[in-house]
Amino acid sequence: MIEDLLTADCAVAEAFDDSAAVALFPQEAALMEGRVARRRRQFATGRSCARRALGRLGVPPAPLLPGPGGAPVWPQGVVGSITHCDGYLAAAVAPARAVAAVGIDAEPALPLPEGVLSLVAGPEEQEALSAFGTEGAAACRDRLLFSAKEAVYKAWYPRARRWSALREIRVVLDPGGTFTARPPARGPAGAAQHDYSGRWLVRSGLLLAAVLEPAPAGHPSRLFRLSS
Ligand SMILES: CC(C)(COP(=O)(O)OP(=O)(O)OC[C@H]1O[C@@H](n2cnc3c(N)ncnc32)[C@H](O)[C@@H]1OP(=O)(O)O)[C@@H](O)C(=O)NCCC(=O)NCCS
């Protein structure tokens, strides 16, 4: 499903449950010692998806360890993103020469718990959601906004290398399945902000969001065409 939100530059792999046994590298297994079973299964299946996706780029299996902030340290020359929620786990990777950053997020297609929206969205974003409607996919419009922000955060963090509250990431959703986002500036105060374009979908009880930043000398023919 996640491939429907990304360009042909990306290689993806997904799983709809985390029950299959996955062989981890010793360094990865060590990270999961003492963790609850659900976390171990999600971590392992996420690594399995990542290795399958990397394999499609011709990258051989190797330990995929978390770096600062929890973002995976991808092999040299590769960017990527991992997501997991109940019933869906996926990884998306791309050559860095074509894609500067990618972020993916999966959530159950359900409204957010009471009180969460005001933590992650400002008054203007909350107001914009009311115009989004409540039918079909819009029934989980607040979680859709949340998921878009999570996808942007995952693409933004590895280059910004600093934490940001989701509230600082401004997202404008389009009911047609796209969104635009403005994260905080990556560099010091006053540095140019970089906007993102993303896509979302709601299908089979799941909500997926993805964002991709083309490399400066990327392939224009493969970029998102938001107007189509
Ligand atoms: C990091 C964060 C985006 C993860 O999102 P999530 O919905 O909890 O979890 P997902 O399953 O979709 O994604 C988890 C994966 O994201 C990746 N990830 C974790 N931290 C990351 C970061 N800083 N940058 C990029 N990717 C990251 C990892 O691959 C992780 O899986 P792994 O640990 O098994 O490798 C989220 O927890 C977060 O910190 N958000 C921004 C900060 C914030 O405002 N949080 C409060 C929300 S109310």
PDB file of C-alpha atoms and ligand atoms in Angstrom:
ATOM      1  CA  MET A   1       0.000   0.000   0.000  1.00  0.00           C
ATOM      2  CA  ILE A   2       2.743   2.458   0.932  1.00  0.00           C
ATOM      3  CA  GLU A   3       4.135   2.355  -2.621  1.00  0.00           C
ATOM      4  CA  ASP A   4       0.951   4.141  -3.755  1.00  0.00           C
ATOM      5  CA  LEU A   5       2.184   7.218  -1.854  1.00  0.00           C
ATOM      6  CA  LEU A   6       5.786   7.245  -3.084  1.00  0.00           C
ATOM      7  CA  THR A   7       7.635   7.617  -6.360  1.00  0.00           C
ATOM      8  CA  ALA A   8       9.395   4.953  -8.402  1.00  0.00           C
ATOM      9  CA  ASP A   9      12.702   6.079  -6.867  1.00  0.00           C
ATOM     10  CA  CYS A  10      11.681   4.347  -3.621  1.00  0.00           C
ATOM     11  CA  ALA A  11      11.857   0.641  -2.839  1.00  0.00           C
ATOM     12  CA  VAL A  12       9.374  -0.530  -0.227  1.00  0.00           C
ATOM     13  CA  ALA A  13       8.478  -3.654   1.729  1.00  0.00           C
ATOM     14  CA  GLU A  14       5.506  -4.142   4.022  1.00  0.00           C
ATOM     15  CA  ALA A  15       3.929  -6.702   6.339  1.00  0.00           C
ATOM     16  CA  PHE A  16       0.422  -6.950   7.741  1.00  0.00           C
ATOM     17  CA  ASP A  17       1.383  -8.709  10.952  1.00  0.00           C
ATOM     18  CA  ASP A  18       4.491  -9.163  13.048  1.00  0.00           C
ATOM     19  CA  SER A  19       4.178 -12.862  13.860  1.00  0.00           C
ATOM     20  CA  ALA A  20       6.872 -14.246  11.515  1.00  0.00           C
ATOM     21  CA  ALA A  21      10.209 -15.074  13.160  1.00  0.00           C
ATOM     22  CA  VAL A  22      12.955 -12.674  12.064  1.00  0.00           C
ATOM     23  CA  ALA A  23      16.685 -13.281  12.486  1.00  0.00           C
ATOM     24  CA  LEU A  24      18.265 -10.113  13.870  1.00  0.00           C
ATOM     25  CA  PHE A  25      21.972  -9.278  13.856  1.00  0.00           C
ATOM     26  CA  PRO A  26      23.488  -9.616  17.356  1.00  0.00           C
ATOM     27  CA  GLN A  27      23.839  -5.814  17.722  1.00  0.00           C
ATOM     28  CA  GLU A  28      20.145  -5.410  16.897  1.00  0.00           C
ATOM     29  CA  ALA A  29      19.061  -8.245  19.190  1.00  0.00           C
ATOM     30  CA  ALA A  30      21.054  -6.682  22.037  1.00  0.00           C
ATOM     31  CA  LEU A  31      18.977  -3.508  21.707  1.00  0.00           C
ATOM     32  CA  MET A  32      15.778  -5.462  22.275  1.00  0.00           C
ATOM     33  CA  GLU A  33      16.931  -7.306  25.411  1.00  0.00           C
ATOM     34  CA  GLY A  34      14.448  -6.708  28.202  1.00  0.00           C
ATOM     35  CA  ARG A  35      11.930  -4.989  25.923  1.00  0.00           C
ATOM     36  CA  VAL A  36       8.278  -6.081  25.884  1.00  0.00           C
ATOM     37  CA  ALA A  37       7.313  -8.732  23.323  1.00  0.00           C
ATOM     38  CA  ARG A  38       5.235  -6.338  21.187  1.00  0.00           C
ATOM     39  CA  ARG A  39       8.156  -3.927  20.809  1.00  0.00           C
ATOM     40  CA  ARG A  40      10.547  -6.783  19.963  1.00  0.00           C
ATOM     41  CA  ARG A  41       8.181  -8.105  17.270  1.00  0.00           C
ATOM     42  CA  GLN A  42       7.635  -4.651  15.750  1.00  0.00           C
ATOM     43  CA  PHE A  43      11.353  -3.849  15.750  1.00  0.00           C
ATOM     44  CA  ALA A  44      12.205  -7.209  14.162  1.00  0.00           C
ATOM     45  CA  THR A  45       9.522  -7.021  11.479  1.00  0.00           C
ATOM     46  CA  GLY A  46      10.498  -3.411  10.734  1.00  0.00           C
ATOM     47  CA  ARG A  47      14.118  -4.593  10.244  1.00  0.00           C
ATOM     48  CA  SER A  48      12.901  -7.430   8.046  1.00  0.00           C
ATOM     49  CA  CYS A  49      10.935  -4.942   5.883  1.00  0.00           C
ATOM     50  CA  ALA A  50      13.967  -2.636   5.752  1.00  0.00           C
ATOM     51  CA  ARG A  51      16.276  -5.450   4.604  1.00  0.00           C
ATOM     52  CA  ARG A  52      13.809  -6.549   1.919  1.00  0.00           C
ATOM     53  CA  ALA A  53      13.459  -2.966   0.685  1.00  0.00           C
ATOM     54  CA  LEU A  54      17.237  -2.425   0.752  1.00  0.00           C
ATOM     55  CA  GLY A  55      17.676  -5.688  -1.146  1.00  0.00           C
ATOM     56  CA  ARG A  56      15.604  -4.187  -3.959  1.00  0.00           C
ATOM     57  CA  LEU A  57      18.225  -1.430  -4.192  1.00  0.00           C
ATOM     58  CA  GLY A  58      20.971  -4.053  -4.270  1.00  0.00           C
ATOM     59  CA  VAL A  59      22.126  -3.361  -0.700  1.00  0.00           C
ATOM     60  CA  PRO A  60      23.187  -6.554   1.147  1.00  0.00           C
ATOM     61  CA  PRO A  61      21.844  -7.327   4.650  1.00  0.00           C
ATOM     62  CA  ALA A  62      23.685  -5.568   7.502  1.00  0.00           C
ATOM     63  CA  PRO A  63      22.796  -4.392  11.016  1.00  0.00           C
ATOM     64  CA  LEU A  64      20.438  -1.408  10.965  1.00  0.00           C
ATOM     65  CA  LEU A  65      21.003   0.376  14.246  1.00  0.00           C
ATOM     66  CA  PRO A  66      19.299   3.463  15.670  1.00  0.00           C
ATOM     67  CA  GLY A  67      21.248   6.697  15.734  1.00  0.00           C
ATOM     68  CA  PRO A  68      20.590   9.837  17.767  1.00  0.00           C
ATOM     69  CA  GLY A  69      16.887  10.469  18.274  1.00  0.00           C
ATOM     70  CA  GLY A  70      15.993   6.893  17.299  1.00  0.00           C
ATOM     71  CA  ALA A  71      16.296   7.385  13.541  1.00  0.00           C
ATOM     72  CA  PRO A  72      17.805   4.334  11.822  1.00  0.00           C
ATOM     73  CA  VAL A  73      21.348   4.810  10.492  1.00  0.00           C
ATOM     74  CA  TRP A  74      20.871   3.783   6.880  1.00  0.00           C
ATOM     75  CA  PRO A  75      23.758   2.454   4.761  1.00  0.00           C
ATOM     76  CA  GLN A  76      25.889   5.072   3.026  1.00  0.00           C
ATOM     77  CA  GLY A  77      24.091   6.533   0.016  1.00  0.00           C
ATOM     78  CA  VAL A  78      20.610   5.465   1.150  1.00  0.00           C
ATOM     79  CA  VAL A  79      17.757   7.312   2.876  1.00  0.00           C
ATOM     80  CA  GLY A  80      14.795   5.552   4.407  1.00  0.00           C
ATOM     81  CA  SER A  81      11.994   5.371   6.907  1.00  0.00           C
ATOM     82  CA  ILE A  82      10.238   2.695   8.973  1.00  0.00           C
ATOM     83  CA  THR A  83       6.758   2.611  10.471  1.00  0.00           C
ATOM     84  CA  HIS A  84       4.770   0.106  12.501  1.00  0.00           C
ATOM     85  CA  CYS A  85       1.312  -0.023  13.996  1.00  0.00           C
ATOM     86  CA  ASP A  86      -1.030  -2.921  14.776  1.00  0.00           C
ATOM     87  CA  GLY A  87      -1.718  -4.662  11.460  1.00  0.00           C
ATOM     88  CA  TYR A  88       0.809  -2.792   9.342  1.00  0.00           C
ATOM     89  CA  LEU A  89       4.599  -2.503   9.241  1.00  0.00           C
ATOM     90  CA  ALA A  90       6.651  -1.041   6.402  1.00  0.00           C
ATOM     91  CA  ALA A  91       9.961   0.369   5.288  1.00  0.00           C
ATOM     92  CA  ALA A  92      10.704   2.692   2.375  1.00  0.00           C
ATOM     93  CA  VAL A  93      14.229   3.353   1.102  1.00  0.00           C
ATOM     94  CA  ALA A  94      15.727   5.276  -1.818  1.00  0.00           C
ATOM     95  CA  PRO A  95      19.139   6.186  -3.229  1.00  0.00           C
ATOM     96  CA  ALA A  96      20.277   9.491  -1.742  1.00  0.00           C
ATOM     97  CA  ARG A  97      21.255  10.737  -5.202  1.00  0.00           C
ATOM     98  CA  ALA A  98      17.539  10.768  -6.121  1.00  0.00           C
ATOM     99  CA  VAL A  99      15.808  11.364  -2.775  1.00  0.00           C
ATOM    100  CA  ALA A 100      17.070  13.675  -0.024  1.00  0.00           C
ATOM    101  CA  ALA A 101      14.614  12.460   2.603  1.00  0.00           C
ATOM    102  CA  VAL A 102      11.633  10.154   2.985  1.00  0.00           C
ATOM    103  CA  GLY A 103       9.208   9.733   5.869  1.00  0.00           C
ATOM    104  CA  ILE A 104       6.366   7.230   6.226  1.00  0.00           C
ATOM    105  CA  ASP A 105       3.787   6.726   8.948  1.00  0.00           C
ATOM    106  CA  ALA A 106       0.971   4.219   9.534  1.00  0.00           C
ATOM    107  CA  GLU A 107      -1.855   4.500  12.030  1.00  0.00           C
ATOM    108  CA  PRO A 108      -5.157   2.775  12.660  1.00  0.00           C
ATOM    109  CA  ALA A 109      -7.890   4.672  10.790  1.00  0.00           C
ATOM    110  CA  LEU A 110      -9.526   5.863  13.995  1.00  0.00           C
ATOM    111  CA  PRO A 111      -9.971   9.274  15.580  1.00  0.00           C
ATOM    112  CA  LEU A 112      -7.231  10.364  17.993  1.00  0.00           C
ATOM    113  CA  PRO A 113      -7.842   9.863  21.711  1.00  0.00           C
ATOM    114  CA  GLU A 114      -9.508  12.820  23.400  1.00  0.00           C
ATOM    115  CA  GLY A 115      -7.104  15.674  24.098  1.00  0.00           C
ATOM    116  CA  VAL A 116      -4.299  14.676  21.724  1.00  0.00           C
ATOM    117  CA  LEU A 117      -5.232  16.970  18.818  1.00  0.00           C
ATOM    118  CA  SER A 118      -4.677  20.149  20.820  1.00  0.00           C
ATOM    119  CA  LEU A 119      -1.204  18.870  21.774  1.00  0.00           C
ATOM    120  CA  VAL A 120      -0.093  18.394  18.172  1.00  0.00           C
ATOM    121  CA  ALA A 121      -2.032  21.054  16.217  1.00  0.00           C
ATOM    122  CA  GLY A 122      -2.405  24.807  16.561  1.00  0.00           C
ATOM    123  CA  PRO A 123      -5.771  26.624  16.485  1.00  0.00           C
ATOM    124  CA  GLU A 124      -5.533  27.334  12.732  1.00  0.00           C
ATOM    125  CA  GLU A 125      -4.897  23.698  11.896  1.00  0.00           C
ATOM    126  CA  GLN A 126      -7.755  22.594  14.151  1.00  0.00           C
ATOM    127  CA  GLU A 127     -10.047  25.116  12.449  1.00  0.00           C
ATOM    128  CA  ALA A 128      -8.991  23.868   9.002  1.00  0.00           C
ATOM    129  CA  LEU A 129      -9.894  20.321  10.027  1.00  0.00           C
ATOM    130  CA  SER A 130     -13.502  21.317  10.654  1.00  0.00           C
ATOM    131  CA  ALA A 131     -13.792  22.300   6.980  1.00  0.00           C
ATOM    132  CA  PHE A 132     -12.359  18.904   5.971  1.00  0.00           C
ATOM    133  CA  GLY A 133     -15.725  17.152   6.504  1.00  0.00           C
ATOM    134  CA  THR A 134     -16.509  14.062   8.534  1.00  0.00           C
ATOM    135  CA  GLU A 135     -17.538  11.535   5.883  1.00  0.00           C
ATOM    136  CA  GLY A 136     -15.409   8.554   4.798  1.00  0.00           C
ATOM    137  CA  ALA A 137     -11.681   9.091   5.345  1.00  0.00           C
ATOM    138  CA  ALA A 138     -12.394  12.436   7.032  1.00  0.00           C
ATOM    139  CA  ALA A 139     -13.903  10.549   9.987  1.00  0.00           C
ATOM    140  CA  CYS A 140     -10.319  10.142  11.212  1.00  0.00           C
ATOM    141  CA  ARG A 141      -9.189  13.576  10.012  1.00  0.00           C
ATOM    142  CA  ASP A 142      -7.463  14.430  13.298  1.00  0.00           C
ATOM    143  CA  ARG A 143      -5.307  11.288  13.166  1.00  0.00           C
ATOM    144  CA  LEU A 144      -4.639  11.975   9.509  1.00  0.00           C
ATOM    145  CA  LEU A 145      -3.168  15.334  10.467  1.00  0.00           C
ATOM    146  CA  PHE A 146      -1.143  13.633  13.218  1.00  0.00           C
ATOM    147  CA  SER A 147       0.139  10.965  10.827  1.00  0.00           C
ATOM    148  CA  ALA A 148       1.166  13.517   8.196  1.00  0.00           C
ATOM    149  CA  LYS A 149       3.147  15.336  10.892  1.00  0.00           C
ATOM    150  CA  GLU A 150       4.826  12.109  12.014  1.00  0.00           C
ATOM    151  CA  ALA A 151       5.829  11.328   8.402  1.00  0.00           C
ATOM    152  CA  VAL A 152       7.254  14.848   8.014  1.00  0.00           C
ATOM    153  CA  TYR A 153       9.110  14.576  11.319  1.00  0.00           C
ATOM    154  CA  LYS A 154      10.749  11.304  10.218  1.00  0.00           C
ATOM    155  CA  ALA A 155      11.933  12.882   6.947  1.00  0.00           C
ATOM    156  CA  TRP A 156      13.012  16.120   8.627  1.00  0.00           C
ATOM    157  CA  TYR A 157      14.802  14.803  11.714  1.00  0.00           C
ATOM    158  CA  PRO A 158      17.781  12.993  10.118  1.00  0.00           C
ATOM    159  CA  ARG A 159      18.846  16.226   8.392  1.00  0.00           C
ATOM    160  CA  ALA A 160      17.860  18.688  11.125  1.00  0.00           C
ATOM    161  CA  ARG A 161      19.262  16.464  13.899  1.00  0.00           C
ATOM    162  CA  ARG A 162      17.120  18.055  16.557  1.00  0.00           C
ATOM    163  CA  TRP A 163      13.824  17.294  18.243  1.00  0.00           C
ATOM    164  CA  SER A 164      10.708  19.204  17.282  1.00  0.00           C
ATOM    165  CA  ALA A 165       7.232  19.160  18.795  1.00  0.00           C
ATOM    166  CA  LEU A 166       4.697  18.035  16.225  1.00  0.00           C
ATOM    167  CA  ARG A 167       2.880  21.323  16.871  1.00  0.00           C
ATOM    168  CA  GLU A 168       5.812  23.142  15.240  1.00  0.00           C
ATOM    169  CA  ILE A 169       5.207  21.274  11.977  1.00  0.00           C
ATOM    170  CA  ARG A 170       2.417  23.033  10.045  1.00  0.00           C
ATOM    171  CA  VAL A 171       0.364  20.740   7.806  1.00  0.00           C
ATOM    172  CA  VAL A 172      -2.364  21.607   5.313  1.00  0.00           C
ATOM    173  CA  LEU A 173      -4.382  18.562   4.263  1.00  0.00           C
ATOM    174  CA  ASP A 174      -6.095  18.290   0.912  1.00  0.00           C
ATOM    175  CA  PRO A 175      -9.161  15.983   0.882  1.00  0.00           C
ATOM    176  CA  GLY A 176      -7.921  14.607  -2.459  1.00  0.00           C
ATOM    177  CA  GLY A 177      -5.123  12.657  -0.765  1.00  0.00           C
ATOM    178  CA  THR A 178      -2.243  15.112  -0.629  1.00  0.00           C
ATOM    179  CA  PHE A 179      -0.829  17.514   1.933  1.00  0.00           C
ATOM    180  CA  THR A 180       1.774  20.222   2.230  1.00  0.00           C
ATOM    181  CA  ALA A 181       3.900  20.760   5.323  1.00  0.00           C
ATOM    182  CA  ARG A 182       6.254  23.336   6.731  1.00  0.00           C
ATOM    183  CA  PRO A 183       8.564  21.976   9.453  1.00  0.00           C
ATOM    184  CA  PRO A 184      10.735  24.270  11.559  1.00  0.00           C
ATOM    185  CA  ALA A 185      13.911  25.555   9.898  1.00  0.00           C
ATOM    186  CA  ARG A 186      16.591  22.876   9.806  1.00  0.00           C
ATOM    187  CA  GLY A 187      19.454  25.231  10.460  1.00  0.00           C
ATOM    188  CA  PRO A 188      19.994  28.108  12.888  1.00  0.00           C
ATOM    189  CA  ALA A 189      17.305  30.722  13.456  1.00  0.00           C
ATOM    190  CA  GLY A 190      16.641  32.625  10.248  1.00  0.00           C
ATOM    191  CA  ALA A 191      17.698  29.769   7.954  1.00  0.00           C
ATOM    192  CA  ALA A 192      15.332  29.058   5.069  1.00  0.00           C
ATOM    193  CA  GLN A 193      12.462  26.728   5.801  1.00  0.00           C
ATOM    194  CA  HIS A 194      11.906  23.832   3.466  1.00  0.00           C
ATOM    195  CA  ASP A 195       8.355  22.822   2.583  1.00  0.00           C
ATOM    196  CA  TYR A 196       7.347  19.222   1.966  1.00  0.00           C
ATOM    197  CA  SER A 197       4.676  17.689  -0.265  1.00  0.00           C
ATOM    198  CA  GLY A 198       3.114  14.433   0.809  1.00  0.00           C
ATOM    199  CA  ARG A 199       0.366  11.974   0.140  1.00  0.00           C
ATOM    200  CA  TRP A 200      -2.066  10.095   2.337  1.00  0.00           C
ATOM    201  CA  LEU A 201      -4.588   7.289   2.017  1.00  0.00           C
ATOM    202  CA  VAL A 202      -7.148   5.502   4.160  1.00  0.00           C
ATOM    203  CA  ARG A 203      -7.718   1.862   3.252  1.00  0.00           C
ATOM    204  CA  SER A 204      -8.600  -1.411   4.987  1.00  0.00           C
ATOM    205  CA  GLY A 205      -8.819   0.200   8.413  1.00  0.00           C
ATOM    206  CA  LEU A 206      -5.397   1.813   8.069  1.00  0.00           C
ATOM    207  CA  LEU A 207      -4.257   5.361   7.528  1.00  0.00           C
ATOM    208  CA  LEU A 208      -0.925   5.911   5.766  1.00  0.00           C
ATOM    209  CA  ALA A 209       1.001   9.117   5.144  1.00  0.00           C
ATOM    210  CA  ALA A 210       4.256   9.627   3.278  1.00  0.00           C
ATOM    211  CA  VAL A 211       6.451  12.520   2.387  1.00  0.00           C
ATOM    212  CA  LEU A 212       9.422  12.658   0.065  1.00  0.00           C
ATOM    213  CA  GLU A 213      11.971  15.383  -0.546  1.00  0.00           C
ATOM    214  CA  PRO A 214      13.683  15.013  -3.918  1.00  0.00           C
ATOM    215  CA  ALA A 215      17.432  15.414  -4.038  1.00  0.00           C
ATOM    216  CA  PRO A 216      18.424  18.810  -5.487  1.00  0.00           C
ATOM    217  CA  ALA A 217      19.539  17.164  -8.709  1.00  0.00           C
ATOM    218  CA  GLY A 218      16.766  14.538  -8.559  1.00  0.00           C
ATOM    219  CA  HIS A 219      14.636  13.291 -11.352  1.00  0.00           C
ATOM    220  CA  PRO A 220      11.959  15.931 -12.073  1.00  0.00           C
ATOM    221  CA  SER A 221       9.859  13.482 -14.071  1.00  0.00           C
ATOM    222  CA  ARG A 222       9.338  11.393 -10.942  1.00  0.00           C
ATOM    223  CA  LEU A 223       8.346  14.124  -8.510  1.00  0.00           C
ATOM    224  CA  PHE A 224       4.896  14.374  -6.973  1.00  0.00           C
ATOM    225  CA  ARG A 225       2.482  16.151  -9.287  1.00  0.00           C
ATOM    226  CA  LEU A 226       0.168  17.777  -6.771  1.00  0.00           C
ATOM    227  CA  SER A 227      -1.969  19.464  -9.405  1.00  0.00           C
ATOM    228  CA  SER A 228      -2.972  16.246 -11.206  1.00  0.00           C
TER     229      SER A 228
HETATM  230  C1  LIG B   1       9.790   9.295  16.359  1.00  0.00           C
HETATM  231  C2  LIG B   1       8.315   9.242  16.091  1.00  0.00           C
HETATM  232  C3  LIG B   1       8.050  10.040  14.802  1.00  0.00           C
HETATM  233  C4  LIG B   1       7.896   7.774  15.874  1.00  0.00           C
HETATM  234  O1  LIG B   1       6.586   7.682  15.442  1.00  0.00           O
HETATM  235  P1  LIG B   1       5.551   6.571  15.994  1.00  0.00           P
HETATM  236  O2  LIG B   1       4.223   6.812  15.351  1.00  0.00           O
HETATM  237  O3  LIG B   1       5.623   6.563  17.478  1.00  0.00           O
HETATM  238  O4  LIG B   1       6.091   5.183  15.538  1.00  0.00           O
HETATM  239  P2  LIG B   1       6.207   4.480  14.103  1.00  0.00           P
HETATM  240  O5  LIG B   1       6.016   3.052  14.329  1.00  0.00           O
HETATM  241  O6  LIG B   1       5.394   5.092  13.030  1.00  0.00           O
HETATM  242  O7  LIG B   1       7.742   4.751  13.745  1.00  0.00           O
HETATM  243  C5  LIG B   1       8.734   4.238  14.535  1.00  0.00           C
HETATM  244  C6  LIG B   1      10.001   4.236  13.723  1.00  0.00           C
HETATM  245  O8  LIG B   1      10.344   5.572  13.374  1.00  0.00           O
HETATM  246  C7  LIG B   1      11.751   5.626  13.228  1.00  0.00           C
HETATM  247  N1  LIG B   1      12.224   6.750  14.004  1.00  0.00           N
HETATM  248  C8  LIG B   1      12.302   6.858  15.341  1.00  0.00           C
HETATM  249  N2  LIG B   1      12.794   8.059  15.685  1.00  0.00           N
HETATM  250  C9  LIG B   1      13.038   8.717  14.532  1.00  0.00           C
HETATM  251  C10 LIG B   1      13.550   9.999  14.225  1.00  0.00           C
HETATM  252  N3  LIG B   1      13.943  10.848  15.181  1.00  0.00           N
HETATM  253  N4  LIG B   1      13.667  10.361  12.935  1.00  0.00           N
HETATM  254  C11 LIG B   1      13.289   9.522  11.946  1.00  0.00           C
HETATM  255  N5  LIG B   1      12.781   8.271  12.172  1.00  0.00           N
HETATM  256  C12 LIG B   1      12.659   7.892  13.453  1.00  0.00           C
HETATM  257  C13 LIG B   1      12.337   4.306  13.732  1.00  0.00           C
HETATM  258  O9  LIG B   1      12.681   3.523  12.624  1.00  0.00           O
HETATM  259  C14 LIG B   1      11.170   3.707  14.485  1.00  0.00           C
HETATM  260  O10 LIG B   1      11.116   2.296  14.452  1.00  0.00           O
HETATM  261  P3  LIG B   1      12.263   1.408  15.142  1.00  0.00           P
HETATM  262  O11 LIG B   1      12.574   2.056  16.455  1.00  0.00           O
HETATM  263  O12 LIG B   1      11.638   0.059  15.255  1.00  0.00           O
HETATM  264  O13 LIG B   1      13.411   1.475  14.172  1.00  0.00           O
HETATM  265  C15 LIG B   1       7.504   9.864  17.249  1.00  0.00           C
HETATM  266  O14 LIG B   1       7.555   9.047  18.357  1.00  0.00           O
HETATM  267  C16 LIG B   1       7.974  11.261  17.641  1.00  0.00           C
HETATM  268  O15 LIG B   1       8.873  11.412  18.398  1.00  0.00           O
HETATM  269  N6  LIG B   1       7.342  12.301  17.072  1.00  0.00           N
HETATM  270  C17 LIG B   1       7.772  13.706  17.140  1.00  0.00           C
HETATM  271  C18 LIG B   1       7.918  14.287  18.483  1.00  0.00           C
HETATM  272  C19 LIG B   1       6.612  14.556  19.178  1.00  0.00           C
HETATM  273  O16 LIG B   1       6.053  15.632  19.131  1.00  0.00           O
HETATM  274  N7  LIG B   1       6.095  13.564  19.844  1.00  0.00           N
HETATM  275  C20 LIG B   1       4.886  13.711  20.649  1.00  0.00           C
HETATM  276  C21 LIG B   1       3.692  13.163  19.943  1.00  0.00           C
HETATM  277  S1  LIG B   1       2.214  13.428  20.884  1.00  0.00           S
END
